[in-house]
mmCIF file of N, CA and C in Angstrom:
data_model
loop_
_atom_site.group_PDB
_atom_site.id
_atom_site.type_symbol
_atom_site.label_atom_id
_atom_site.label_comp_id
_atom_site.label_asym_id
_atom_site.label_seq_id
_atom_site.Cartn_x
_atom_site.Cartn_y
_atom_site.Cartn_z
ATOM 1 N N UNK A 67 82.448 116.635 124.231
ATOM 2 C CA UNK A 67 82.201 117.433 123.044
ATOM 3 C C UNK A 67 80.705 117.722 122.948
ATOM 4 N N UNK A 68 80.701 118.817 122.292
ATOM 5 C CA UNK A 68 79.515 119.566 122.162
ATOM 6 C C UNK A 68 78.499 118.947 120.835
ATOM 7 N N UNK A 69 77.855 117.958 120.460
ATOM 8 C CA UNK A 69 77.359 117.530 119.255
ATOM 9 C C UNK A 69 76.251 118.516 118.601
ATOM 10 N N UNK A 70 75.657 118.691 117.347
ATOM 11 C CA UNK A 70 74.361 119.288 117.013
ATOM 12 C C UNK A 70 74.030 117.881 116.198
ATOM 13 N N UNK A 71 72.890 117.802 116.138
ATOM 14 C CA UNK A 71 72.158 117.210 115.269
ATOM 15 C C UNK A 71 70.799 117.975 114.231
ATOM 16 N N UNK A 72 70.608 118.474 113.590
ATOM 17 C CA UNK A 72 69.810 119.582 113.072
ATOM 18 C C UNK A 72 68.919 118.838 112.207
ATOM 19 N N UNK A 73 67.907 119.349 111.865
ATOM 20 C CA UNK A 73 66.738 118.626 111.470
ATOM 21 C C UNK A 73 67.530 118.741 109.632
ATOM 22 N N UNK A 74 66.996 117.729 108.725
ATOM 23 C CA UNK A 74 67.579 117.887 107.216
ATOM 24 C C UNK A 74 66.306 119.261 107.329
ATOM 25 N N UNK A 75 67.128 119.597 105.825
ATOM 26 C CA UNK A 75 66.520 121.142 104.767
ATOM 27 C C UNK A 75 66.109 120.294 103.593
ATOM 28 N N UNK A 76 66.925 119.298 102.925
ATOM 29 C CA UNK A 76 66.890 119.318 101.707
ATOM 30 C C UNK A 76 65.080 118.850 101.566
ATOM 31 N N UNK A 77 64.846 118.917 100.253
ATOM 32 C CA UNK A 77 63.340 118.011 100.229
ATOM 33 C C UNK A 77 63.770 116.621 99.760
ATOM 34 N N UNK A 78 63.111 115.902 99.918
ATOM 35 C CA UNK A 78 62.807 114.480 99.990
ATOM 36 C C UNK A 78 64.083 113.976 100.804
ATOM 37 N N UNK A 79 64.343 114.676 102.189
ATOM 38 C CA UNK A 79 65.373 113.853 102.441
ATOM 39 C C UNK A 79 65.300 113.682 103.858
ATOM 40 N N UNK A 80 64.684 112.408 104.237
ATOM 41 C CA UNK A 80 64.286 111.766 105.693
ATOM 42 C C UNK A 80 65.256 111.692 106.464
ATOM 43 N N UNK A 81 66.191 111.221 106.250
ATOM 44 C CA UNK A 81 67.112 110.635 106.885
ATOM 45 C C UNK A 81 67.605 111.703 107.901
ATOM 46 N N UNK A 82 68.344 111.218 109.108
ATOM 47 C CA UNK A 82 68.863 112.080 109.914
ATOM 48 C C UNK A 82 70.306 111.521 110.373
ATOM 49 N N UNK A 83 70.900 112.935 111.092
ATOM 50 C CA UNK A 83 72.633 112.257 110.881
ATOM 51 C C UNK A 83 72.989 111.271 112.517
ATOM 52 N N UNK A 84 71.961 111.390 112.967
ATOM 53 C CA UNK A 84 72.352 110.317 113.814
ATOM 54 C C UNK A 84 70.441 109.640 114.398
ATOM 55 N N UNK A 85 70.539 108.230 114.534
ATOM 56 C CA UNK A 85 69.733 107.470 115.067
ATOM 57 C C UNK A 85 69.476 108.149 116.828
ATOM 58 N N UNK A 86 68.569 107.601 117.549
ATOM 59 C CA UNK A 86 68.515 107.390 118.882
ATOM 60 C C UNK A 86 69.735 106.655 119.736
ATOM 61 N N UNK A 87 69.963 105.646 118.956
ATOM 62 C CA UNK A 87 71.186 104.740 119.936
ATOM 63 C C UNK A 87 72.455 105.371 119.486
ATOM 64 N N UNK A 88 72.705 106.037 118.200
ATOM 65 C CA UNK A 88 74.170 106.959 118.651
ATOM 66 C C UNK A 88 74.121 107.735 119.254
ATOM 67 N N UNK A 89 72.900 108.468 119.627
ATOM 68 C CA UNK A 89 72.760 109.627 120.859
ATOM 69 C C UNK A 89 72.711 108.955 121.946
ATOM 70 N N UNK A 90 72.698 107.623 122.245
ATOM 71 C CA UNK A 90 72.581 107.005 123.843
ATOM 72 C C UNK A 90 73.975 106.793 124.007
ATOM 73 N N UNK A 91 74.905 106.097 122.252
ATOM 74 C CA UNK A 91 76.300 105.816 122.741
ATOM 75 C C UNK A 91 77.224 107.253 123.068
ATOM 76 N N UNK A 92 77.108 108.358 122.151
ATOM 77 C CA UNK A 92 77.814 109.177 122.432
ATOM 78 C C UNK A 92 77.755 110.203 123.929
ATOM 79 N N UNK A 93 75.620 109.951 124.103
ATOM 80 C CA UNK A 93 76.231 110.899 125.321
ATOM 81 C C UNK A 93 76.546 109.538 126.901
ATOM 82 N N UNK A 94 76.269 108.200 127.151
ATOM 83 C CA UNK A 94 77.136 107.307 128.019
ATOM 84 C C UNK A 94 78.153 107.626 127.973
ATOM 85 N N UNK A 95 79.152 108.341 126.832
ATOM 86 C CA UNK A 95 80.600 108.354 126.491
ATOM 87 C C UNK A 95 80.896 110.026 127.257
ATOM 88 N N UNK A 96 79.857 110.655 127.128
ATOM 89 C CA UNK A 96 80.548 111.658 128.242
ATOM 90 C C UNK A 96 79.745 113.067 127.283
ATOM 91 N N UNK A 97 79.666 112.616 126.175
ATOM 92 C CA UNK A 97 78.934 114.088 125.059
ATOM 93 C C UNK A 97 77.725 114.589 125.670
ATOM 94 N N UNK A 98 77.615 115.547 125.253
ATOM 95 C CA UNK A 98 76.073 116.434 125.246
ATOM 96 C C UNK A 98 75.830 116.207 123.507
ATOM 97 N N UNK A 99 74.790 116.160 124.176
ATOM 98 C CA UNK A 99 73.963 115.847 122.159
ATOM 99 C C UNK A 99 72.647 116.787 122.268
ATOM 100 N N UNK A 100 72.617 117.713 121.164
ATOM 101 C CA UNK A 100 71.618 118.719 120.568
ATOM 102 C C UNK A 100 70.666 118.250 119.917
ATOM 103 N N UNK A 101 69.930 118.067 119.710
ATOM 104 C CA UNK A 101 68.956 117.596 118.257
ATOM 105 C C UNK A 101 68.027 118.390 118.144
ATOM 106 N N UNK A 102 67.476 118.925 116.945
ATOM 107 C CA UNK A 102 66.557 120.109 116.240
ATOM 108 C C UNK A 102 65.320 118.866 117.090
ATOM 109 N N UNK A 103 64.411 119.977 117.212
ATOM 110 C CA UNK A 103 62.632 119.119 117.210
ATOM 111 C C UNK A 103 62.412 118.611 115.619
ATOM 112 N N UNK A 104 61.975 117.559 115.976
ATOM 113 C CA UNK A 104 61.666 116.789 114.690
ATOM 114 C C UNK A 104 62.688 116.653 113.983
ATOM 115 N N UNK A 105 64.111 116.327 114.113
ATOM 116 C CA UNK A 105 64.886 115.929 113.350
ATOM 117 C C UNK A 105 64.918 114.304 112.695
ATOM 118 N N UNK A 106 64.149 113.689 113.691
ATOM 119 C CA UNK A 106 64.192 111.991 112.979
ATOM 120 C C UNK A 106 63.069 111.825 112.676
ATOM 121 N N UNK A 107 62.076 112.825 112.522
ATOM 122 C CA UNK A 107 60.860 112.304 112.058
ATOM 123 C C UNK A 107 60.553 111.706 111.110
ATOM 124 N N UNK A 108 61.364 112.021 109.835
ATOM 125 C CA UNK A 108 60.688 111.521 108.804
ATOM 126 C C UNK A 108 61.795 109.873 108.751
ATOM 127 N N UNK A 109 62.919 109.733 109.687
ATOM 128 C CA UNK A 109 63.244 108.750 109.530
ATOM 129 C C UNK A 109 62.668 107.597 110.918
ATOM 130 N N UNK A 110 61.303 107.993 111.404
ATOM 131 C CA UNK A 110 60.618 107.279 112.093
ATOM 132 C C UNK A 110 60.879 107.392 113.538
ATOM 133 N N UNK A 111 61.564 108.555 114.265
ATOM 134 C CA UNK A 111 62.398 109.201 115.577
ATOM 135 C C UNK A 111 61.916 109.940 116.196
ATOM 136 N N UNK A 112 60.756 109.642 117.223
ATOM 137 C CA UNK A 112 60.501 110.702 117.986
ATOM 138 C C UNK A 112 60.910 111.475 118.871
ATOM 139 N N UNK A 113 60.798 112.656 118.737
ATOM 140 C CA UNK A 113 61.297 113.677 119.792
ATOM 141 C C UNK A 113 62.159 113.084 121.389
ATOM 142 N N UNK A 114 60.951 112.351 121.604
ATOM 143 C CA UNK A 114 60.777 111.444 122.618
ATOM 144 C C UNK A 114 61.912 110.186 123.109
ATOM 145 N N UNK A 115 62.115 109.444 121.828
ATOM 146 C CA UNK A 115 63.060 108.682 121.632
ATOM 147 C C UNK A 115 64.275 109.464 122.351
ATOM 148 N N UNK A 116 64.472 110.936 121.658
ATOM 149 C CA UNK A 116 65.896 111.145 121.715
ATOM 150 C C UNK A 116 66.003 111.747 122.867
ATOM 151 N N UNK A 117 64.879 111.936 123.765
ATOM 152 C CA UNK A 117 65.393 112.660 125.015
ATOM 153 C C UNK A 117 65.450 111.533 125.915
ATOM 154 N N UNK A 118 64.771 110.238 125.382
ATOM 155 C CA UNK A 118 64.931 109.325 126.358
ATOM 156 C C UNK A 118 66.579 108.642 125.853
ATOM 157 N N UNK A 119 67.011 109.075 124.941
ATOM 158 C CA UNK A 119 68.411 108.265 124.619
ATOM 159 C C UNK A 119 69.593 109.309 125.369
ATOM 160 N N UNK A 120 69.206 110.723 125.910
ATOM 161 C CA UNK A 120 69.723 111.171 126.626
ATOM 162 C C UNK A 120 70.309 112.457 125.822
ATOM 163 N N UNK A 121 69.862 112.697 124.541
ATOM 164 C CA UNK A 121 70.083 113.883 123.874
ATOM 165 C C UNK A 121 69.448 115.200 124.785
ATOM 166 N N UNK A 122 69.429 116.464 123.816
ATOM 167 C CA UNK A 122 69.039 117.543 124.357
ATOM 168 C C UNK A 122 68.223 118.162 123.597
ATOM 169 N N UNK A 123 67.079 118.010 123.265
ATOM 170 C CA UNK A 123 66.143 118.581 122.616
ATOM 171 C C UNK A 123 66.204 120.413 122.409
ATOM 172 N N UNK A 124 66.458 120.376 121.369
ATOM 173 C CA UNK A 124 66.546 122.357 121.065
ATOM 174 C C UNK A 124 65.448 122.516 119.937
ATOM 175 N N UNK A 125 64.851 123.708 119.943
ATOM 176 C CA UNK A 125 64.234 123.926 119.105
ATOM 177 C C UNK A 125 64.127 125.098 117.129
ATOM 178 N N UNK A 126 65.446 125.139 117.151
ATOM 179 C CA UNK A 126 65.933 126.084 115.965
ATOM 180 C C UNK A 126 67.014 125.495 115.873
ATOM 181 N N UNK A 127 67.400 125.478 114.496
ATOM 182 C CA UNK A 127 68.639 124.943 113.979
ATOM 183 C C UNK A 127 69.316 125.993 114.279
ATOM 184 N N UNK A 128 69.915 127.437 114.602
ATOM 185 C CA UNK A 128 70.348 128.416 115.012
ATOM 186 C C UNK A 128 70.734 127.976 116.061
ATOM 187 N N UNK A 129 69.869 127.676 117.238
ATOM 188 C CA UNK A 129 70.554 126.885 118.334
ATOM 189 C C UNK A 129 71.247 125.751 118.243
ATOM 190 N N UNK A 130 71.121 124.145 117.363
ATOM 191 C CA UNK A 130 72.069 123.562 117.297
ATOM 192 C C UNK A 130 72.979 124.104 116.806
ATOM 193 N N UNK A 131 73.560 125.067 115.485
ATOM 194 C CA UNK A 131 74.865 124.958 115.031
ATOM 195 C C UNK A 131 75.437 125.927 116.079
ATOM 196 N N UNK A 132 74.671 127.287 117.001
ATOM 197 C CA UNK A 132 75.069 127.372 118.179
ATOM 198 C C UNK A 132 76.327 126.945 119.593
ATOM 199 N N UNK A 133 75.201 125.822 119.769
ATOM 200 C CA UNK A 133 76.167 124.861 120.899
ATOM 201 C C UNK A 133 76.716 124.024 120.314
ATOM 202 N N UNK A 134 77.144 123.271 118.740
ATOM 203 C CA UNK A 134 77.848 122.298 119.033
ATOM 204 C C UNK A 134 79.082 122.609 118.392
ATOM 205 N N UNK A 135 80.266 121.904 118.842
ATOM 206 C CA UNK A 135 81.002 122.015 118.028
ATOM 207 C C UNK A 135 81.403 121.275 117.199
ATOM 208 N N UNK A 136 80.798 119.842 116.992
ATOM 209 C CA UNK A 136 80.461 119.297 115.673
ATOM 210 C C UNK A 136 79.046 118.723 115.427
ATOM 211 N N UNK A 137 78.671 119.035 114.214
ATOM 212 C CA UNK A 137 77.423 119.251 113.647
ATOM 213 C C UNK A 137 77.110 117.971 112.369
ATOM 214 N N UNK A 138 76.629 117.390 112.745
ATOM 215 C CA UNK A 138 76.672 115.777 112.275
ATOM 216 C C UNK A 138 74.705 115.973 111.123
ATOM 217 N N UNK A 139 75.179 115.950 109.862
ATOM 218 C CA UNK A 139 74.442 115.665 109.041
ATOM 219 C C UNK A 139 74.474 114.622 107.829
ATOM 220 N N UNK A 140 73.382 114.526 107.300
ATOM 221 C CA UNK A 140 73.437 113.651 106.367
ATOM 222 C C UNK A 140 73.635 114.587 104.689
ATOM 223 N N UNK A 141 73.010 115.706 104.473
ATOM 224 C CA UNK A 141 73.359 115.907 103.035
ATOM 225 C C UNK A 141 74.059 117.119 103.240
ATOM 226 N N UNK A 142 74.296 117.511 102.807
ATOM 227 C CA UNK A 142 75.031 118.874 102.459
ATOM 228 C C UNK A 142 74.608 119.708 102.961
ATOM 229 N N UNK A 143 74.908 120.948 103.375
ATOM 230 C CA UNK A 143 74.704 122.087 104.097
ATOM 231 C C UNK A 143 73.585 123.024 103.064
ATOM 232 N N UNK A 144 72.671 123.575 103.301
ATOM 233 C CA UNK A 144 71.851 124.643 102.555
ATOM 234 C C UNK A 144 72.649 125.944 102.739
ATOM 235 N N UNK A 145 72.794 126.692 101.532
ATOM 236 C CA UNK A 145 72.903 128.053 102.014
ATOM 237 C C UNK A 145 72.772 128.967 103.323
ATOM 238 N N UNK A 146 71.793 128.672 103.810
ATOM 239 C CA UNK A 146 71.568 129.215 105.096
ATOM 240 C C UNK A 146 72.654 128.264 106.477
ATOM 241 N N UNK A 147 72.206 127.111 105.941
ATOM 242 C CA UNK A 147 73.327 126.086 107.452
ATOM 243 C C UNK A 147 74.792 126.681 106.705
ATOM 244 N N UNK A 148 75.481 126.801 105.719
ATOM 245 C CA UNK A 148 76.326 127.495 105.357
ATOM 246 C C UNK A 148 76.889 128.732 106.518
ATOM 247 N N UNK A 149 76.086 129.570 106.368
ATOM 248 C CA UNK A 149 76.178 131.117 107.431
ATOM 249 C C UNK A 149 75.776 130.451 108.514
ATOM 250 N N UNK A 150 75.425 129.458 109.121
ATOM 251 C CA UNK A 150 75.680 129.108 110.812
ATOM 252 C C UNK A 150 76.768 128.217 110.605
ATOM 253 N N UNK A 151 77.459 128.069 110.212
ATOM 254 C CA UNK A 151 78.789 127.498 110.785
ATOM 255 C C UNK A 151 79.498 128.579 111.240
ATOM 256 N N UNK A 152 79.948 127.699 112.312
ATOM 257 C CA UNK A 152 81.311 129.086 112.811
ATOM 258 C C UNK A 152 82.550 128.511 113.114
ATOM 259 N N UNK A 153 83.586 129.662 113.195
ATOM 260 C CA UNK A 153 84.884 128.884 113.109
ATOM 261 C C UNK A 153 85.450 128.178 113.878
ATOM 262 N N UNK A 154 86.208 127.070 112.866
ATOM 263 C CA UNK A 154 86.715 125.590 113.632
ATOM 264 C C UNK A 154 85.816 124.651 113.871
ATOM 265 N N UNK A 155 84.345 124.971 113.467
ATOM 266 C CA UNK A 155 83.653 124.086 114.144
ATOM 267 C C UNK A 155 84.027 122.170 112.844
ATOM 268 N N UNK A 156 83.515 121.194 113.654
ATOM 269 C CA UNK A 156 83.694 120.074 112.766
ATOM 270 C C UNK A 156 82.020 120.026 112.195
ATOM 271 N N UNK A 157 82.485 119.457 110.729
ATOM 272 C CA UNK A 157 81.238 119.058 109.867
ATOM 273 C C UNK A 157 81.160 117.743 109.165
ATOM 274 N N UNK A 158 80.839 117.006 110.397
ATOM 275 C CA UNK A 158 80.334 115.511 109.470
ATOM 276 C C UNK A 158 79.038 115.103 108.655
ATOM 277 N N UNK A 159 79.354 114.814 107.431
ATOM 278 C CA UNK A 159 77.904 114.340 106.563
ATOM 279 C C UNK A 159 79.018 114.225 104.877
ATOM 280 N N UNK A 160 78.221 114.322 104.307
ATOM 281 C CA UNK A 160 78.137 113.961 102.959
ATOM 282 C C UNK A 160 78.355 114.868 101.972
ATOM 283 N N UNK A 161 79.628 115.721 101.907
ATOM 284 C CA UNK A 161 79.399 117.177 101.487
ATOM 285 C C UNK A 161 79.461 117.316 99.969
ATOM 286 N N UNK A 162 80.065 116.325 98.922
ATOM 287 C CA UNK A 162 80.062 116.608 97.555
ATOM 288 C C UNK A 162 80.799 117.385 97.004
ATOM 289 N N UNK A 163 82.028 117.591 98.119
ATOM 290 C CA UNK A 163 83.237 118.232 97.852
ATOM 291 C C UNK A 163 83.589 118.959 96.222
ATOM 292 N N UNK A 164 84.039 117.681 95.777
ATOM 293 C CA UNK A 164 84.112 117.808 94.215
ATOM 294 C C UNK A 164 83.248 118.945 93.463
ATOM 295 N N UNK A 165 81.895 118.641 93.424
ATOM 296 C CA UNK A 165 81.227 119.375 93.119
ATOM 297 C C UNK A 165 80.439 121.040 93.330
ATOM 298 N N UNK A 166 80.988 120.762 94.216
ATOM 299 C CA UNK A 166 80.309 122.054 94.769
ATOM 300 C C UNK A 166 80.681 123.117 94.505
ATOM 301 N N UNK A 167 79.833 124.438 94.678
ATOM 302 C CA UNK A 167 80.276 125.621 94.166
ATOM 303 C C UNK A 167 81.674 126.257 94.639
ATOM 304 N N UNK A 168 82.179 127.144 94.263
ATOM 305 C CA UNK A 168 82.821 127.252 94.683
ATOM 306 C C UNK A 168 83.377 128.454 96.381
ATOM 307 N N UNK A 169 82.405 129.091 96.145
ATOM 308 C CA UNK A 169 82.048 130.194 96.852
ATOM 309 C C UNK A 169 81.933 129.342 98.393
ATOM 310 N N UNK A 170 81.110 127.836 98.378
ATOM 311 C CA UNK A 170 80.481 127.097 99.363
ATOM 312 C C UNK A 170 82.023 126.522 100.385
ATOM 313 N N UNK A 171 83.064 126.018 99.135
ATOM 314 C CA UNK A 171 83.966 125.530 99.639
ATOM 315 C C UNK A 171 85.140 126.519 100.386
ATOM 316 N N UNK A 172 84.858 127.914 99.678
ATOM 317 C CA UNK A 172 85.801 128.861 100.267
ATOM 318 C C UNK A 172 85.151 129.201 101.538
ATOM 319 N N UNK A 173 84.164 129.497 101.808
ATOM 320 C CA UNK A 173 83.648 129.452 103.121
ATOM 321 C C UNK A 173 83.975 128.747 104.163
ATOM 322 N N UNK A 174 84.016 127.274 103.909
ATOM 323 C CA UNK A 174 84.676 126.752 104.674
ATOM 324 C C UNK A 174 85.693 126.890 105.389
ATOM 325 N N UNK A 175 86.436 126.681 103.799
ATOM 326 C CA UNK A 175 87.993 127.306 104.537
ATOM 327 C C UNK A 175 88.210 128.864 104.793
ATOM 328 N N UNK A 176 87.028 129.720 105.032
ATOM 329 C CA UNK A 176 87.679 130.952 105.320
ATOM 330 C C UNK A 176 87.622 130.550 107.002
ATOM 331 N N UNK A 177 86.436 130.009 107.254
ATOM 332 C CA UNK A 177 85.775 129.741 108.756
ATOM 333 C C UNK A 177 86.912 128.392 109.391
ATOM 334 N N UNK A 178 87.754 128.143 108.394
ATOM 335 C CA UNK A 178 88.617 126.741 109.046
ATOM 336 C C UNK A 178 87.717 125.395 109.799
ATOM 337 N N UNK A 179 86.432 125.460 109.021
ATOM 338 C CA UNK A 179 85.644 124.525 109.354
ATOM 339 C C UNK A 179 85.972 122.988 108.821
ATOM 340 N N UNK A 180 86.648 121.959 109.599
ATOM 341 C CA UNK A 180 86.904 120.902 109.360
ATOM 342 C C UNK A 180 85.776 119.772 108.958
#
């Protein structure tokens, strides 16, 4: 499988949807793994780290939601990561289902994005 990892949008939000060592376990397991430049930075992850854990360093979030076909974040999609999903693709993170607009959730399901 095709992974993205994309740098966060939100503000104040460091965290990233995967560490260095899930990019070493998933791609040993056979994956290709994407990661935005500077996606773990603010959670202490250098670039470096992740190409040595065997990820694939890309440089535009356009290109991760691109190649992967699941796209592994921590908060919710921005408006804009919204319009790069494409259909069928999988979306793991934290989405706030409940809450969310509604326009955000029909998108989804127009794109059959799991």
């Amino acid at each position: 499988m095709d992974i993205g990892v994309p740098r966060e949008r939100r503000e104040y939000e460091y965290r990233v949807g995967l560490p260095p060592a899930g990019v070493q376990l998933l791609t040993e397991a056979g994956h290709r793994v994407y990661v935005e430049h500077h996606a773990g930075l603010g959670a202490g992850f250098t670039d470096e780290d992740y190409v040595k854990a065997g990820g694939t360093l890309v440089y535009s979030t356009e290109e991760v939601y691109g190649r992967a076909q699941m796209v592994v974040k921590v908060s919710r999609p921005t408006a804009e990561e919204f319009d790069l999903l494409s259909e069928k693709q999988i979306l793991l993170g934290f989405l706030h289902l409940a809450v969310a607009q509604r326009s955000k959730v029909g998108s989804l399901l127009r794109k059959r994005v799991t």
